[in-house]
Amino acid sequence: MNKNFLLPSNFKKIGIIITPLGFLVWCCTQLDWFGASNIQPHILKVTILIVSFFSFLIGIFFTTFAKEKIEDEFIKSLRLHSFQISALVQLIFFLASFTIMLITNKDLGGDGALALFLLLSIMLFWFTYIIHFNATLFQSKNKLNEE
């Protein structure tokens, strides 16, 4: 029984567009670069933050779980290997971070810093996966074209 939970391949293009767009709007709103803190009510700012952040997450989801044009055994193996590499990188990140905190006797500095730390660790996992998967796929396609 082969269950395939991947999205159609055109979702990857959508994800590549909305991921940086959502992240950029989220960062600009957090830094108040729109200069609208006096104009916008608090509820509107929070709504923009929520919509932009979730569009960023949905974009990562689309980029990660969209099928390739040709979905074969190599691609399936590469997906698994990329997840394993991402998990290893995230584990090393956690071990190094907590070891540094132990050695320097410093904590994260509150709930906001902890939330940011966990958010960065999640982003590290997904960006590692996306970069490893696409870089390896690009290298393998170049090797095939050279032969």
Short mmCIF file of N, CA and C in Angstrom, two decimals:
data_model
loop_
_atom_site.label_atom_id
_atom_site.label_comp_id
_atom_site.label_asym_id
_atom_site.label_seq_id
_atom_site.Cartn_x
_atom_site.Cartn_y
_atom_site.Cartn_z
N MET A 1 0.84 -1.17 0.00
CA MET A 1 0.00 0.00 0.00
C MET A 1 0.89 1.24 0.00
N ASN A 2 0.90 1.96 -1.08
CA ASN A 2 1.77 3.12 -1.24
C ASN A 2 0.96 4.40 -1.08
N LYS A 3 1.07 5.00 0.09
CA LYS A 3 0.39 6.28 0.35
C LYS A 3 1.36 7.40 -0.02
N ASN A 4 0.89 8.32 -0.82
CA ASN A 4 1.71 9.45 -1.22
C ASN A 4 1.00 10.72 -0.78
N PHE A 5 1.60 11.43 0.15
CA PHE A 5 0.99 12.63 0.70
C PHE A 5 1.61 13.89 0.13
N LEU A 6 2.14 13.84 -1.07
CA LEU A 6 2.78 14.99 -1.67
C LEU A 6 1.78 15.82 -2.47
N LEU A 7 2.06 17.11 -2.53
CA LEU A 7 1.23 18.04 -3.29
C LEU A 7 1.64 18.01 -4.76
N PRO A 8 0.79 18.48 -5.66
CA PRO A 8 1.20 18.58 -7.07
C PRO A 8 2.43 19.49 -7.23
N SER A 9 3.17 19.29 -8.29
CA SER A 9 4.46 19.97 -8.46
C SER A 9 4.34 21.49 -8.59
N ASN A 10 3.22 22.02 -9.05
CA ASN A 10 3.11 23.47 -9.19
C ASN A 10 3.03 24.19 -7.84
N PHE A 11 2.79 23.47 -6.76
CA PHE A 11 2.78 24.08 -5.42
C PHE A 11 4.18 24.54 -5.01
N LYS A 12 5.22 23.93 -5.59
CA LYS A 12 6.59 24.34 -5.25
C LYS A 12 6.84 25.78 -5.69
N LYS A 13 6.36 26.15 -6.87
CA LYS A 13 6.52 27.52 -7.36
C LYS A 13 5.78 28.51 -6.47
N ILE A 14 4.58 28.13 -6.05
CA ILE A 14 3.80 28.99 -5.15
C ILE A 14 4.54 29.16 -3.82
N GLY A 15 5.09 28.07 -3.30
CA GLY A 15 5.84 28.13 -2.06
C GLY A 15 7.08 28.99 -2.15
N ILE A 16 7.77 28.92 -3.28
CA ILE A 16 8.97 29.73 -3.47
C ILE A 16 8.63 31.22 -3.50
N ILE A 17 7.43 31.56 -3.92
CA ILE A 17 7.01 32.96 -3.96
C ILE A 17 6.53 33.44 -2.58
N ILE A 18 5.66 32.66 -1.93
CA ILE A 18 5.06 33.18 -0.69
C ILE A 18 5.95 33.01 0.54
N THR A 19 6.94 32.14 0.52
CA THR A 19 7.82 31.99 1.68
C THR A 19 8.59 33.27 1.96
N PRO A 20 9.38 33.78 1.02
CA PRO A 20 10.11 35.02 1.34
C PRO A 20 9.21 36.23 1.49
N LEU A 21 8.10 36.25 0.75
CA LEU A 21 7.17 37.36 0.87
C LEU A 21 6.55 37.42 2.26
N GLY A 22 6.08 36.29 2.76
CA GLY A 22 5.52 36.24 4.11
C GLY A 22 6.55 36.60 5.17
N PHE A 23 7.78 36.09 5.00
CA PHE A 23 8.84 36.39 5.96
C PHE A 23 9.20 37.87 5.95
N LEU A 24 9.28 38.45 4.76
CA LEU A 24 9.62 39.87 4.64
C LEU A 24 8.55 40.76 5.28
N VAL A 25 7.29 40.47 5.01
CA VAL A 25 6.20 41.26 5.61
C VAL A 25 6.20 41.08 7.12
N TRP A 26 6.44 39.87 7.61
CA TRP A 26 6.47 39.61 9.04
C TRP A 26 7.60 40.40 9.71
N CYS A 27 8.81 40.35 9.12
CA CYS A 27 9.95 41.08 9.69
C CYS A 27 9.71 42.58 9.67
N CYS A 28 9.22 43.11 8.56
CA CYS A 28 8.96 44.55 8.45
C CYS A 28 7.90 45.00 9.45
N THR A 29 6.90 44.19 9.67
CA THR A 29 5.86 44.54 10.65
C THR A 29 6.41 44.47 12.07
N GLN A 30 7.22 43.45 12.35
CA GLN A 30 7.83 43.34 13.69
C GLN A 30 8.74 44.52 13.98
N LEU A 31 9.51 44.94 12.98
CA LEU A 31 10.44 46.06 13.16
C LEU A 31 9.77 47.41 13.00
N ASP A 32 8.49 47.40 12.68
CA ASP A 32 7.69 48.61 12.50
C ASP A 32 8.26 49.51 11.39
N TRP A 33 8.71 48.86 10.30
CA TRP A 33 9.27 49.61 9.17
C TRP A 33 8.18 50.27 8.34
N PHE A 34 6.95 49.84 8.52
CA PHE A 34 5.86 50.47 7.78
C PHE A 34 5.51 51.82 8.38
N GLY A 35 6.03 52.09 9.59
CA GLY A 35 5.77 53.34 10.25
C GLY A 35 4.30 53.57 10.55
N ALA A 36 3.61 52.50 10.75
CA ALA A 36 2.17 52.61 10.90
C ALA A 36 1.72 52.32 12.33
N SER A 37 2.65 52.37 13.28
CA SER A 37 2.24 52.05 14.65
C SER A 37 1.26 53.07 15.20
N ASN A 38 1.35 54.33 14.73
CA ASN A 38 0.41 55.35 15.18
C ASN A 38 -0.91 55.25 14.44
N ILE A 39 -0.85 54.73 13.21
CA ILE A 39 -2.05 54.68 12.37
C ILE A 39 -2.83 53.39 12.60
N GLN A 40 -2.11 52.27 12.58
CA GLN A 40 -2.78 50.97 12.68
C GLN A 40 -3.22 50.68 14.10
N PRO A 41 -4.42 50.20 14.25
CA PRO A 41 -4.80 49.69 15.57
C PRO A 41 -4.02 48.41 15.86
N HIS A 42 -3.90 48.09 17.10
CA HIS A 42 -3.14 46.92 17.53
C HIS A 42 -3.68 45.64 16.89
N ILE A 43 -4.97 45.51 16.76
CA ILE A 43 -5.58 44.30 16.22
C ILE A 43 -5.18 44.10 14.75
N LEU A 44 -5.06 45.19 13.99
CA LEU A 44 -4.65 45.09 12.59
C LEU A 44 -3.20 44.63 12.48
N LYS A 45 -2.35 45.17 13.35
CA LYS A 45 -0.93 44.77 13.34
C LYS A 45 -0.79 43.29 13.67
N VAL A 46 -1.53 42.83 14.66
CA VAL A 46 -1.48 41.42 15.04
C VAL A 46 -2.00 40.54 13.90
N THR A 47 -3.05 41.00 13.24
CA THR A 47 -3.60 40.25 12.11
C THR A 47 -2.57 40.14 10.98
N ILE A 48 -1.89 41.24 10.68
CA ILE A 48 -0.86 41.22 9.63
C ILE A 48 0.26 40.27 10.03
N LEU A 49 0.67 40.30 11.30
CA LEU A 49 1.72 39.40 11.77
C LEU A 49 1.31 37.94 11.64
N ILE A 50 0.09 37.63 12.01
CA ILE A 50 -0.38 36.25 11.94
C ILE A 50 -0.49 35.77 10.49
N VAL A 51 -1.08 36.59 9.63
CA VAL A 51 -1.24 36.19 8.22
C VAL A 51 0.12 36.04 7.55
N SER A 52 1.04 36.97 7.79
CA SER A 52 2.35 36.88 7.14
C SER A 52 3.14 35.70 7.65
N PHE A 53 3.09 35.44 8.96
CA PHE A 53 3.83 34.31 9.51
C PHE A 53 3.28 32.98 9.00
N PHE A 54 1.96 32.86 8.95
CA PHE A 54 1.40 31.60 8.46
C PHE A 54 1.57 31.45 6.95
N SER A 55 1.62 32.54 6.21
CA SER A 55 1.93 32.41 4.78
C SER A 55 3.37 31.95 4.60
N PHE A 56 4.26 32.40 5.47
CA PHE A 56 5.64 31.91 5.46
C PHE A 56 5.69 30.41 5.74
N LEU A 57 4.97 29.97 6.77
CA LEU A 57 4.95 28.54 7.10
C LEU A 57 4.31 27.69 6.00
N ILE A 58 3.22 28.19 5.44
CA ILE A 58 2.55 27.46 4.36
C ILE A 58 3.46 27.40 3.13
N GLY A 59 4.19 28.48 2.87
CA GLY A 59 5.15 28.48 1.76
C GLY A 59 6.24 27.44 1.95
N ILE A 60 6.74 27.32 3.17
CA ILE A 60 7.74 26.27 3.46
C ILE A 60 7.12 24.89 3.26
N PHE A 61 5.89 24.72 3.71
CA PHE A 61 5.19 23.44 3.54
C PHE A 61 5.04 23.12 2.05
N PHE A 62 4.60 24.10 1.25
CA PHE A 62 4.43 23.88 -0.19
C PHE A 62 5.77 23.54 -0.84
N THR A 63 6.83 24.25 -0.47
CA THR A 63 8.14 24.01 -1.06
C THR A 63 8.66 22.62 -0.70
N THR A 64 8.42 22.21 0.52
CA THR A 64 8.95 20.94 1.00
C THR A 64 8.17 19.74 0.48
N PHE A 65 6.86 19.83 0.47
CA PHE A 65 6.04 18.67 0.18
C PHE A 65 5.41 18.68 -1.21
N ALA A 66 5.98 19.41 -2.14
CA ALA A 66 5.50 19.37 -3.52
C ALA A 66 6.29 18.31 -4.28
N LYS A 67 5.60 17.61 -5.15
CA LYS A 67 6.24 16.59 -5.98
C LYS A 67 7.22 17.25 -6.94
N GLU A 68 8.19 16.49 -7.34
CA GLU A 68 9.07 16.89 -8.44
C GLU A 68 8.38 16.49 -9.74
N LYS A 69 8.88 17.02 -10.86
CA LYS A 69 8.28 16.66 -12.16
C LYS A 69 8.32 15.15 -12.37
N ILE A 70 9.46 14.56 -12.03
CA ILE A 70 9.61 13.10 -12.12
C ILE A 70 9.86 12.60 -10.70
N GLU A 71 8.90 11.91 -10.14
CA GLU A 71 8.98 11.40 -8.77
C GLU A 71 9.33 9.92 -8.84
N ASP A 72 10.62 9.58 -8.64
CA ASP A 72 11.07 8.20 -8.72
C ASP A 72 11.70 7.76 -7.40
N GLU A 73 12.32 6.59 -7.41
CA GLU A 73 12.93 6.05 -6.19
C GLU A 73 14.09 6.91 -5.71
N PHE A 74 14.85 7.50 -6.61
CA PHE A 74 15.95 8.38 -6.21
C PHE A 74 15.43 9.57 -5.43
N ILE A 75 14.34 10.17 -5.89
CA ILE A 75 13.76 11.33 -5.21
C ILE A 75 13.25 10.92 -3.83
N LYS A 76 12.61 9.77 -3.73
CA LYS A 76 12.12 9.29 -2.43
C LYS A 76 13.29 9.06 -1.47
N SER A 77 14.35 8.46 -1.97
CA SER A 77 15.53 8.23 -1.16
C SER A 77 16.18 9.55 -0.74
N LEU A 78 16.21 10.50 -1.66
CA LEU A 78 16.78 11.81 -1.37
C LEU A 78 15.96 12.56 -0.33
N ARG A 79 14.63 12.43 -0.39
CA ARG A 79 13.76 13.05 0.63
C ARG A 79 14.07 12.49 2.01
N LEU A 80 14.19 11.18 2.12
CA LEU A 80 14.50 10.54 3.40
C LEU A 80 15.87 10.99 3.90
N HIS A 81 16.85 10.99 3.03
CA HIS A 81 18.21 11.39 3.42
C HIS A 81 18.23 12.85 3.87
N SER A 82 17.49 13.71 3.19
CA SER A 82 17.43 15.12 3.57
C SER A 82 16.78 15.31 4.93
N PHE A 83 15.73 14.54 5.22
CA PHE A 83 15.12 14.60 6.55
C PHE A 83 16.10 14.13 7.62
N GLN A 84 16.86 13.10 7.33
CA GLN A 84 17.82 12.60 8.30
C GLN A 84 18.92 13.63 8.56
N ILE A 85 19.42 14.26 7.52
CA ILE A 85 20.45 15.30 7.67
C ILE A 85 19.89 16.47 8.46
N SER A 86 18.67 16.87 8.17
CA SER A 86 18.04 17.99 8.88
C SER A 86 17.88 17.69 10.36
N ALA A 87 17.46 16.47 10.68
CA ALA A 87 17.31 16.08 12.08
C ALA A 87 18.66 16.09 12.79
N LEU A 88 19.70 15.61 12.11
CA LEU A 88 21.03 15.60 12.69
C LEU A 88 21.54 17.02 12.94
N VAL A 89 21.34 17.92 11.96
CA VAL A 89 21.77 19.31 12.12
C VAL A 89 21.02 19.97 13.28
N GLN A 90 19.73 19.72 13.39
CA GLN A 90 18.95 20.30 14.48
C GLN A 90 19.40 19.74 15.83
N LEU A 91 19.70 18.46 15.91
CA LEU A 91 20.19 17.87 17.14
C LEU A 91 21.53 18.48 17.54
N ILE A 92 22.43 18.65 16.59
CA ILE A 92 23.72 19.28 16.86
C ILE A 92 23.53 20.72 17.32
N PHE A 93 22.58 21.43 16.71
CA PHE A 93 22.28 22.80 17.10
C PHE A 93 21.82 22.85 18.56
N PHE A 94 20.91 21.96 18.95
CA PHE A 94 20.43 21.93 20.33
C PHE A 94 21.55 21.57 21.30
N LEU A 95 22.32 20.54 20.97
CA LEU A 95 23.42 20.15 21.86
C LEU A 95 24.44 21.28 22.02
N ALA A 96 24.81 21.91 20.92
CA ALA A 96 25.78 23.01 20.99
C ALA A 96 25.21 24.20 21.76
N SER A 97 23.96 24.54 21.51
CA SER A 97 23.34 25.69 22.19
C SER A 97 23.27 25.48 23.69
N PHE A 98 22.77 24.32 24.10
CA PHE A 98 22.62 24.07 25.53
C PHE A 98 23.97 23.87 26.22
N THR A 99 24.94 23.34 25.50
CA THR A 99 26.29 23.22 26.06
C THR A 99 26.90 24.60 26.27
N ILE A 100 26.72 25.49 25.31
CA ILE A 100 27.23 26.86 25.45
C ILE A 100 26.53 27.57 26.60
N MET A 101 25.22 27.38 26.73
CA MET A 101 24.49 27.98 27.85
C MET A 101 24.98 27.43 29.19
N LEU A 102 25.30 26.14 29.23
CA LEU A 102 25.80 25.53 30.46
C LEU A 102 27.18 26.07 30.82
N ILE A 103 28.05 26.15 29.82
CA ILE A 103 29.41 26.61 30.06
C ILE A 103 29.44 28.09 30.46
N THR A 104 28.68 28.91 29.77
CA THR A 104 28.68 30.35 30.05
C THR A 104 27.75 30.73 31.19
N ASN A 105 26.95 29.78 31.68
CA ASN A 105 26.01 30.01 32.77
C ASN A 105 25.01 31.12 32.44
N LYS A 106 24.54 31.14 31.21
CA LYS A 106 23.54 32.12 30.78
C LYS A 106 22.31 31.39 30.28
N ASP A 107 21.15 31.97 30.55
CA ASP A 107 19.92 31.40 30.02
C ASP A 107 19.47 32.22 28.81
N LEU A 108 18.32 31.88 28.28
CA LEU A 108 17.83 32.54 27.07
C LEU A 108 17.28 33.93 27.34
N GLY A 109 16.93 34.24 28.55
CA GLY A 109 16.50 35.59 28.88
C GLY A 109 15.01 35.84 28.75
N GLY A 110 14.19 34.90 29.12
CA GLY A 110 12.75 35.14 29.13
C GLY A 110 11.99 34.35 28.11
N ASP A 111 10.67 34.53 28.16
CA ASP A 111 9.78 33.78 27.29
C ASP A 111 9.94 34.17 25.83
N GLY A 112 10.13 35.45 25.56
CA GLY A 112 10.30 35.90 24.17
C GLY A 112 11.55 35.32 23.53
N ALA A 113 12.64 35.28 24.29
CA ALA A 113 13.88 34.71 23.76
C ALA A 113 13.75 33.21 23.55
N LEU A 114 13.05 32.53 24.46
CA LEU A 114 12.83 31.10 24.29
C LEU A 114 11.99 30.82 23.06
N ALA A 115 10.94 31.61 22.86
CA ALA A 115 10.09 31.44 21.67
C ALA A 115 10.91 31.67 20.40
N LEU A 116 11.76 32.70 20.39
CA LEU A 116 12.60 32.98 19.23
C LEU A 116 13.60 31.85 18.99
N PHE A 117 14.18 31.31 20.06
CA PHE A 117 15.12 30.20 19.96
C PHE A 117 14.45 28.98 19.33
N LEU A 118 13.26 28.65 19.80
CA LEU A 118 12.54 27.49 19.26
C LEU A 118 12.10 27.73 17.82
N LEU A 119 11.69 28.95 17.51
CA LEU A 119 11.32 29.29 16.14
C LEU A 119 12.52 29.15 15.20
N LEU A 120 13.68 29.62 15.64
CA LEU A 120 14.89 29.49 14.83
C LEU A 120 15.29 28.03 14.65
N SER A 121 15.09 27.22 15.66
CA SER A 121 15.44 25.80 15.53
C SER A 121 14.51 25.09 14.54
N ILE A 122 13.25 25.47 14.53
CA ILE A 122 12.31 24.90 13.56
C ILE A 122 12.68 25.35 12.14
N MET A 123 12.98 26.63 12.00
CA MET A 123 13.37 27.14 10.68
C MET A 123 14.66 26.50 10.21
N LEU A 124 15.60 26.26 11.14
CA LEU A 124 16.85 25.60 10.79
C LEU A 124 16.58 24.22 10.20
N PHE A 125 15.67 23.47 10.81
CA PHE A 125 15.34 22.14 10.31
C PHE A 125 14.82 22.21 8.87
N TRP A 126 13.82 23.07 8.63
CA TRP A 126 13.20 23.11 7.31
C TRP A 126 14.12 23.70 6.25
N PHE A 127 14.88 24.73 6.61
CA PHE A 127 15.80 25.30 5.62
C PHE A 127 16.92 24.32 5.30
N THR A 128 17.39 23.57 6.29
CA THR A 128 18.40 22.54 6.03
C THR A 128 17.84 21.49 5.07
N TYR A 129 16.60 21.09 5.31
CA TYR A 129 15.98 20.10 4.42
C TYR A 129 15.88 20.64 2.99
N ILE A 130 15.34 21.84 2.84
CA ILE A 130 15.13 22.42 1.50
C ILE A 130 16.46 22.60 0.78
N ILE A 131 17.46 23.12 1.47
CA ILE A 131 18.76 23.37 0.84
C ILE A 131 19.43 22.05 0.47
N HIS A 132 19.44 21.08 1.39
CA HIS A 132 20.09 19.80 1.09
C HIS A 132 19.39 19.07 -0.05
N PHE A 133 18.07 19.02 0.00
CA PHE A 133 17.32 18.32 -1.04
C PHE A 133 17.56 18.94 -2.41
N ASN A 134 17.41 20.25 -2.52
CA ASN A 134 17.55 20.90 -3.82
C ASN A 134 18.99 20.94 -4.31
N ALA A 135 19.95 21.11 -3.41
CA ALA A 135 21.36 21.11 -3.82
C ALA A 135 21.78 19.73 -4.34
N THR A 136 21.37 18.69 -3.63
CA THR A 136 21.72 17.33 -4.07
C THR A 136 21.02 17.00 -5.39
N LEU A 137 19.77 17.41 -5.52
CA LEU A 137 19.04 17.17 -6.76
C LEU A 137 19.69 17.92 -7.92
N PHE A 138 20.11 19.15 -7.68
CA PHE A 138 20.78 19.95 -8.72
C PHE A 138 22.10 19.31 -9.12
N GLN A 139 22.89 18.84 -8.13
CA GLN A 139 24.16 18.18 -8.44
C GLN A 139 23.96 16.91 -9.24
N SER A 140 22.95 16.13 -8.89
CA SER A 140 22.71 14.88 -9.61
C SER A 140 22.24 15.15 -11.04
N LYS A 141 21.45 16.21 -11.24
CA LYS A 141 21.03 16.55 -12.59
C LYS A 141 22.21 17.04 -13.43
N ASN A 142 23.12 17.79 -12.81
CA ASN A 142 24.30 18.25 -13.54
C ASN A 142 25.21 17.09 -13.94
N LYS A 143 25.36 16.10 -13.05
CA LYS A 143 26.16 14.92 -13.36
C LYS A 143 25.57 14.15 -14.53
N LEU A 144 24.23 14.05 -14.55
CA LEU A 144 23.58 13.35 -15.65
C LEU A 144 23.74 14.11 -16.97
N ASN A 145 23.71 15.43 -16.90
CA ASN A 145 23.86 16.24 -18.12
C ASN A 145 25.28 16.21 -18.65
N GLU A 146 26.27 16.06 -17.76
CA GLU A 146 27.68 16.01 -18.18
C GLU A 146 28.00 14.70 -18.87
N GLU A 147 27.30 13.64 -18.52
CA GLU A 147 27.61 12.32 -19.10
C GLU A 147 27.02 12.11 -20.44
#
